[in-house]
Coordinates of C-alpha atoms in Angstrom, one line a residue:
M1 CA -25.3 20.2 -3.6
K2 CA -22.8 23.0 -4.4
K3 CA -20.1 22.3 -6.9
K4 CA -16.5 22.8 -5.7
S5 CA -13.1 21.4 -6.5
A6 CA -12.8 17.8 -5.3
L7 CA -9.7 16.4 -6.9
A8 CA -7.3 17.4 -4.2
A9 CA -9.4 15.6 -1.6
I10 CA -10.3 12.4 -3.4
L11 CA -6.9 11.7 -5.0
S12 CA -5.0 11.6 -1.7
L13 CA -3.5 8.1 -1.1
C14 CA -3.1 8.9 2.6
L15 CA -6.9 8.9 2.9
A16 CA -6.8 5.2 2.2
V17 CA -5.1 4.4 5.5
A18 CA -8.0 5.9 7.4
V19 CA -10.1 2.8 6.9
V20 CA -10.4 1.1 10.3
V21 CA -10.7 -2.4 9.0
P22 CA -8.5 -5.4 8.3
C23 CA -6.8 -4.9 4.9
M24 CA -5.1 -6.9 2.2
A25 CA -1.4 -7.4 2.8
T26 CA -0.5 -7.5 -0.9
A27 CA -2.1 -7.0 -4.2
L28 CA -3.8 -10.2 -5.3
A29 CA -3.2 -12.0 -8.6
R30 CA -6.1 -12.0 -11.0
S31 CA -8.4 -14.9 -11.7
A32 CA -7.8 -17.7 -14.1
P33 CA -9.1 -17.2 -17.7
N34 CA -12.9 -17.2 -17.8
Q35 CA -13.1 -18.2 -14.2
D36 CA -16.5 -17.6 -12.5
P37 CA -16.0 -14.3 -10.5
T38 CA -17.7 -15.7 -7.3
E39 CA -15.4 -18.8 -7.4
Y40 CA -12.4 -16.4 -7.7
L41 CA -13.6 -14.3 -4.8
E42 CA -14.0 -17.4 -2.6
Q43 CA -10.6 -18.7 -3.5
T44 CA -9.1 -15.3 -2.5
M45 CA -10.9 -15.3 0.8
I46 CA -9.7 -18.8 1.6
S47 CA -6.1 -17.7 0.7
M48 CA -6.5 -14.9 3.3
G49 CA -7.7 -17.2 6.0
Y50 CA -11.4 -16.6 5.8
T51 CA -14.2 -19.1 5.3
P52 CA -16.8 -18.0 2.7
E53 CA -20.4 -18.1 3.8
G54 CA -22.1 -17.3 0.5
N55 CA -25.3 -15.1 0.3
Y56 CA -23.6 -12.5 -1.8
Q57 CA -25.3 -9.3 -3.1
I58 CA -23.7 -8.7 -6.5
D59 CA -24.0 -5.4 -8.4
E60 CA -22.2 -4.1 -11.4
I61 CA -19.7 -1.3 -11.2
Y62 CA -19.0 1.1 -14.0
S63 CA -16.2 3.0 -15.8
E64 CA -16.1 6.8 -16.3
N65 CA -18.0 6.1 -19.6
L66 CA -20.8 4.4 -17.6
T67 CA -20.0 1.0 -19.2
P68 CA -19.8 -2.0 -16.9
N69 CA -16.3 -2.8 -15.8
G70 CA -16.7 -5.3 -12.9
Y71 CA -18.6 -6.2 -9.8
E72 CA -19.3 -5.1 -6.3
Y73 CA -19.8 -8.0 -3.8
S74 CA -21.5 -7.2 -0.5
F75 CA -21.7 -10.1 2.0
T76 CA -21.2 -11.0 5.7
L77 CA -18.9 -13.1 7.7
G78 CA -20.5 -14.0 11.0
D79 CA -22.2 -10.7 11.9
S80 CA -19.7 -8.5 10.1
P81 CA -20.4 -6.7 6.9
C82 CA -17.8 -7.1 4.2
Y83 CA -17.3 -6.1 0.6
A84 CA -15.1 -6.7 -2.5
L85 CA -14.6 -4.7 -5.7
M86 CA -13.3 -6.5 -8.7
I87 CA -12.6 -5.2 -12.2
R88 CA -13.1 -7.1 -15.5
E89 CA -10.4 -7.4 -18.0
V90 CA -10.9 -8.8 -21.5
E91 CA -8.0 -10.1 -23.5
G92 CA -8.9 -11.6 -26.8
E93 CA -11.3 -14.5 -26.1
N94 CA -10.5 -14.6 -22.4
T95 CA -12.1 -12.7 -19.5
Y96 CA -10.2 -12.2 -16.3
Y97 CA -11.2 -10.6 -12.9
D98 CA -8.9 -8.7 -10.6
I99 CA -9.9 -7.9 -7.0
M100 CA -8.8 -4.3 -6.3
E101 CA -10.3 -4.0 -2.8
I102 CA -11.5 -6.5 -0.3
F103 CA -12.3 -5.4 3.3
F104 CA -13.8 -7.1 6.3
D105 CA -15.8 -5.5 9.1
T106 CA -17.1 -2.7 7.0
P107 CA -20.0 -2.2 4.5
S108 CA -19.5 -1.4 0.9
P109 CA -18.6 2.3 0.3
F110 CA -21.2 2.2 -2.5
A111 CA -24.0 1.3 -0.1
Q112 CA -25.6 4.8 -0.3
A113 CA -25.4 5.1 -4.1
T114 CA -28.7 5.8 -5.8
G115 CA -27.4 5.6 -9.4
K116 CA -24.7 3.7 -11.2
K117 CA -21.7 2.9 -9.1
V118 CA -18.6 4.3 -10.8
Y119 CA -15.2 2.9 -9.8
V120 CA -12.2 4.2 -11.7
D121 CA -9.7 4.6 -8.9
M122 CA -9.0 2.8 -5.6
F123 CA -10.7 4.4 -2.7
T124 CA -12.7 6.7 -4.9
Y125 CA -16.4 5.9 -5.1
I126 CA -18.7 7.9 -7.4
D127 CA -22.5 7.8 -7.6
A128 CA -23.7 8.5 -11.1
A129 CA -27.2 9.7 -10.0
E130 CA -29.8 11.5 -12.1
Q131 CA -28.6 14.8 -10.8
G132 CA -25.0 14.2 -11.8
F133 CA -21.8 12.6 -10.5
F134 CA -21.2 12.7 -6.7
D135 CA -18.2 11.5 -4.6
L136 CA -19.8 9.3 -2.0
S137 CA -17.0 10.0 0.5
S138 CA -17.4 13.7 0.6
G139 CA -20.8 14.4 -1.1
V140 CA -18.9 16.7 -3.5
E141 CA -20.5 17.0 -7.0
L142 CA -18.1 16.3 -9.9
T143 CA -18.2 17.2 -13.5
Q144 CA -17.7 14.6 -16.2
E145 CA -14.3 16.1 -16.9
Q146 CA -13.3 15.6 -13.3
V147 CA -14.4 12.0 -13.4
R148 CA -12.4 11.5 -16.5
E149 CA -9.4 13.1 -14.9
I150 CA -9.7 10.8 -11.9
A151 CA -9.8 7.8 -14.2
E152 CA -6.7 9.0 -16.0
Q153 CA -4.8 9.4 -12.7
G154 CA -6.3 6.3 -11.2
N155 CA -4.5 3.7 -9.1
F156 CA -5.1 0.9 -11.6
V157 CA -5.6 0.2 -15.2
Y158 CA -7.5 -2.8 -16.5
E159 CA -4.5 -4.9 -17.3
Y160 CA -2.9 -8.0 -15.8
T161 CA 0.0 -6.0 -14.2
G162 CA -2.4 -4.0 -12.1
R163 CA -0.2 -1.0 -12.5
A164 CA -1.2 2.6 -11.7
N165 CA -0.3 5.0 -14.4
G166 CA 2.7 2.8 -14.6
D167 CA 5.1 0.7 -16.5
Y168 CA 5.5 -2.9 -17.2
E169 CA 8.5 -4.6 -18.9
E170 CA 10.4 -7.8 -19.3
I171 CA 14.2 -7.7 -18.7
S172 CA 16.0 -10.4 -20.6
Y173 CA 19.6 -11.1 -19.6
A174 CA 22.4 -13.7 -19.8
R175 CA 23.1 -13.5 -16.1
R176 CA 22.6 -11.2 -13.2
T177 CA 24.1 -10.5 -9.8
V178 CA 22.1 -9.6 -6.7
N179 CA 23.0 -7.7 -3.6
E180 CA 20.2 -7.4 -1.1
F181 CA 19.5 -6.7 2.6
E182 CA 16.4 -6.5 4.8
F183 CA 15.7 -6.5 8.5
E184 CA 14.9 -9.8 10.1
Y185 CA 11.1 -10.1 9.7
G186 CA 11.2 -7.0 7.5
L187 CA 8.9 -4.2 8.8
P188 CA 5.3 -4.3 10.0
E189 CA 2.8 -3.8 7.2
N190 CA 0.1 -2.1 9.3
C191 CA -1.8 0.4 7.2
Y192 CA -4.8 1.5 9.2
S193 CA -5.8 4.4 11.5
Q194 CA -8.9 5.7 13.1
Q195 CA -8.1 9.2 11.8
P196 CA -8.0 10.6 8.3
N197 CA -4.7 11.5 6.4
S198 CA -2.7 9.4 8.8
C199 CA 0.1 8.0 6.6
G200 CA 2.7 9.7 8.8
N201 CA 1.2 8.3 11.9
V202 CA 1.0 4.8 10.4
A203 CA 4.7 5.1 9.4
G204 CA 5.6 6.1 12.9
A205 CA 3.6 3.2 14.4
N206 CA 5.4 0.7 12.1
I207 CA 8.8 2.1 13.3
L208 CA 7.7 1.7 16.9
Q209 CA 6.5 -1.9 16.4
Y210 CA 9.8 -2.7 14.9
Y211 CA 11.7 -1.4 17.9
D212 CA 9.2 -2.9 20.3
I213 CA 10.9 -6.3 19.8
K214 CA 14.0 -4.9 21.5
Y215 CA 12.2 -2.4 23.8
P216 CA 8.9 -3.9 24.8
N217 CA 7.7 -0.9 26.7
L218 CA 7.4 1.2 23.6
I219 CA 3.9 -0.2 22.9
P220 CA 2.2 -1.1 26.2
N221 CA 0.6 -4.5 26.6
F222 CA 1.6 -5.7 23.2
E223 CA 3.7 -8.5 21.7
P224 CA 5.1 -7.3 18.4
L225 CA 5.7 -10.8 16.9
I226 CA 3.5 -13.9 16.4
T227 CA 4.8 -17.4 15.5
T228 CA 2.6 -19.5 13.2
V229 CA 3.2 -23.0 11.9
Y230 CA 4.9 -21.6 8.9
E231 CA 6.6 -18.4 10.0
T232 CA 7.4 -15.7 12.6
R233 CA 5.9 -12.4 11.5
Y234 CA 4.8 -9.1 12.9
R235 CA 1.5 -9.2 14.8
R236 CA -1.3 -7.5 13.0
H237 CA -4.5 -6.0 14.5
T238 CA -6.5 -9.0 13.1
D239 CA -4.7 -11.5 15.3
D240 CA -6.6 -10.6 18.5
D241 CA -8.4 -7.8 20.2
N242 CA -5.5 -6.8 22.4
A243 CA -3.3 -6.3 19.4
E244 CA -6.0 -4.3 17.7
Y245 CA -6.5 -1.9 20.5
A246 CA -2.7 -1.5 21.2
L247 CA -2.1 -0.6 17.6
Y248 CA -5.1 1.7 17.4
N249 CA -3.9 3.5 20.5
V250 CA -0.4 4.1 19.3
T251 CA -1.4 5.4 15.9
D252 CA -4.1 7.6 17.5
Q253 CA -1.5 8.9 20.0
L254 CA 0.9 9.7 17.2
Y255 CA -1.9 11.5 15.3
Y256 CA -2.0 14.0 18.2
D257 CA 1.7 14.0 18.9
M258 CA 2.5 14.8 15.3
K259 CA -0.2 17.5 15.1
T260 CA -1.8 15.8 12.2
D261 CA -4.3 17.9 10.2
K262 CA -7.3 15.9 9.0
N263 CA -7.1 17.6 5.6
N264 CA -3.3 17.9 5.1
G265 CA -1.7 15.2 7.2
T266 CA 1.5 15.9 9.1
T267 CA 4.6 17.9 8.3
Y268 CA 8.2 16.7 8.2
T269 CA 9.1 18.7 11.3
D270 CA 5.9 17.6 13.2
F271 CA 6.6 14.0 12.4
K272 CA 10.0 14.2 14.1
T273 CA 8.9 16.2 17.2
G274 CA 5.8 14.0 17.6
L275 CA 7.7 10.8 17.4
T276 CA 10.2 12.2 19.8
A277 CA 7.5 13.1 22.3
Y278 CA 6.1 9.6 22.2
I279 CA 9.5 7.9 22.5
E280 CA 10.5 10.0 25.5
R281 CA 7.2 9.4 27.3
R282 CA 8.0 5.7 27.1
G283 CA 11.4 6.3 28.7
Y284 CA 13.6 6.0 25.6
N285 CA 15.8 8.2 23.5
R286 CA 16.2 8.7 19.8
V287 CA 18.6 9.9 17.1
Y288 CA 17.5 11.1 13.7
T289 CA 20.0 10.9 10.8
S290 CA 19.2 12.6 7.5
V291 CA 19.9 10.6 4.4
I292 CA 19.5 13.7 2.2
A293 CA 22.7 15.2 0.8
S294 CA 23.1 18.4 -1.2
T295 CA 22.2 16.5 -4.3
G296 CA 19.1 14.9 -2.8
F297 CA 18.4 11.5 -1.4
N298 CA 21.7 9.6 -0.8
Y299 CA 21.3 5.9 -1.6
T300 CA 24.6 5.1 0.0
Y301 CA 23.6 6.9 3.3
Y302 CA 20.3 5.0 3.2
K303 CA 22.0 1.6 2.9
M304 CA 24.3 2.5 5.8
Q305 CA 21.3 3.2 8.0
V306 CA 19.4 0.1 7.2
R307 CA 22.5 -2.1 7.5
S308 CA 22.9 -0.6 11.0
G309 CA 19.3 -1.8 11.8
Y310 CA 17.7 1.7 11.6
P311 CA 14.4 2.1 9.6
V312 CA 14.3 5.1 7.4
A313 CA 11.2 7.3 7.2
L314 CA 10.7 8.5 3.6
F315 CA 8.8 11.7 3.0
L316 CA 7.7 11.7 -0.7
E317 CA 6.0 14.2 -3.0
T318 CA 5.8 11.6 -5.8
Y319 CA 6.8 7.9 -5.6
N320 CA 6.4 4.5 -7.1
L321 CA 5.5 1.1 -5.7
S322 CA 6.2 -2.4 -7.0
Q323 CA 6.5 -6.0 -6.0
G324 CA 10.0 -5.8 -7.4
P325 CA 11.6 -7.8 -10.2
L326 CA 9.8 -11.2 -10.5
K327 CA 12.1 -13.8 -11.9
D328 CA 10.9 -16.3 -14.4
R329 CA 11.5 -19.8 -13.0
D330 CA 12.7 -21.3 -16.2
E331 CA 14.1 -18.4 -18.2
N332 CA 16.6 -15.5 -17.7
I333 CA 13.8 -13.0 -17.6
D334 CA 12.6 -10.6 -14.9
Y335 CA 9.1 -9.2 -15.0
V336 CA 8.8 -5.7 -13.6
G337 CA 5.6 -3.8 -13.0
V338 CA 5.8 -0.3 -11.4
N339 CA 2.9 1.8 -10.1
Y340 CA 3.3 5.6 -10.1
Y341 CA 1.7 8.0 -7.6
T342 CA 1.6 11.8 -7.6
V343 CA 0.4 12.5 -4.1
P344 CA 2.4 13.3 -0.9
H345 CA 3.0 10.2 1.2
V346 CA 5.1 8.9 4.1
M347 CA 6.4 5.3 4.2
V348 CA 9.4 3.5 5.8
G349 CA 12.4 1.7 4.3
S350 CA 13.9 -1.4 5.8
G351 CA 16.3 -2.8 3.1
F352 CA 17.5 -2.6 -0.4
L353 CA 17.9 -4.7 -3.6
D354 CA 20.6 -4.1 -6.2
I355 CA 20.7 -6.0 -9.4
D356 CA 23.3 -5.9 -12.1
Y357 CA 22.2 -7.3 -15.5
Y358 CA 24.8 -8.8 -17.9
N359 CA 24.5 -9.5 -21.6
K360 CA 25.9 -12.5 -23.4
N361 CA 29.3 -10.7 -23.7
G362 CA 29.6 -10.4 -20.0
I363 CA 29.0 -6.6 -20.0
I364 CA 26.6 -4.9 -17.5
F365 CA 23.8 -3.3 -19.6
R366 CA 21.5 -2.3 -16.8
I367 CA 21.5 -1.7 -13.0
E368 CA 18.4 -1.7 -10.9
N369 CA 18.3 -0.2 -7.3
W370 CA 15.2 -0.8 -5.1
L371 CA 14.2 0.2 -1.6
K372 CA 12.4 -2.4 0.4
V373 CA 9.5 -0.5 2.0
S374 CA 6.5 -0.7 4.4
S375 CA 4.2 1.3 2.1
G376 CA 1.3 2.1 4.5
D377 CA -0.9 1.4 1.5
S378 CA -3.9 -0.7 2.6
V379 CA -4.0 -2.5 -0.8
F380 CA -0.3 -2.8 -1.6
G381 CA 1.2 -3.7 1.8
N382 CA 5.0 -4.1 1.8
G383 CA 7.1 -4.2 -1.3
Y384 CA 9.6 -2.1 -3.2
M385 CA 10.2 1.4 -4.5
R386 CA 12.5 1.7 -7.5
M387 CA 15.2 4.4 -7.2
Y388 CA 15.7 7.0 -9.9
D389 CA 12.2 6.5 -11.3
N390 CA 10.0 9.5 -10.9
E391 CA 10.3 9.7 -7.1
Q392 CA 10.6 13.1 -5.4
F393 CA 11.9 13.3 -1.8
N394 CA 10.9 16.0 0.7
G395 CA 13.0 14.4 3.4
A396 CA 14.3 11.0 4.7
I397 CA 15.6 10.2 8.2
G398 CA 17.1 7.1 9.8
V399 CA 15.5 6.5 13.2
K400 CA 17.5 5.0 16.0
I401 CA 15.7 4.3 19.3
Y402 CA 17.7 3.4 22.4

């Protein structure tokens, strides 16, 4: 194999949405201390609505230093191949496991590996064969330095917070005030496409599914919501075959309408013209409103758009993702973990969360502003992006369909 630069290709988060399989809606909590990893896997599957069938093929996965750092599980549900990748974390006398990927209806990406299976970054699968390191997705040969660089920029570190080149902290306060807003039902959390580099198309499809509640002809032969015993939520492609085909079709159509390039994705301009073409073919109109001012992203404009019921497409050069501030039930403490990414991406905002933190003297000592987002990330799902925290906008538009 010829050596060539591989980092640009294998570090793109948008490649993750090209997987045509059901995906995790949110990042999963790690195992209990010293829990058997198979028991942890099965508990996770049950929590996602699947019935474990056993017969696991278990293999070790390795760090960039070729030391074991977790397990690959290959198994079947019915006749469908499935896999899970979990990393091991050791804290003092306790060992924990954390599932980083779990997918159904697809075989393990390490299935063709001939050497040690190196897993240092989500959606990057490296074969440490006798001849050297090879990226299993592209066949590109990597140097040891490139593998180390991937590990340093990886989408996880082996810690409880599961953060990606990120930050974790505890915010202690005397009291706090919260101002928040989100669309009813939020936004869809679909994150898949049959085409590569489709984050822009997935973002457009999530906008269309949101509006399909009001304008049912936007996505033909499709009901955007499903009511369960516990909740009403957006229909996902796993709910039935018709939903699966309808959502595949709309993301595929947007792939062509937006002139998406399989290597570079879509542009800001092509996103707008492609989404317009789709909307007008379905018999509707649209208005795009920029929320970028002369000084950059305008948080006030953004809040005006979402309060009016208009999702905002976010075009980012760098960004962060989080589950938001997680409040301690018994103490005045918020736990905040933030993952940082340095690849271009498109996602959609549907709300906001503003928190003012007060000290014991009644003085505000900290203000946090968060966007509620449909991330398009097949592992992360829907969550938050913290404002003024290493994000870089290339554009942002409110989308009104009527």
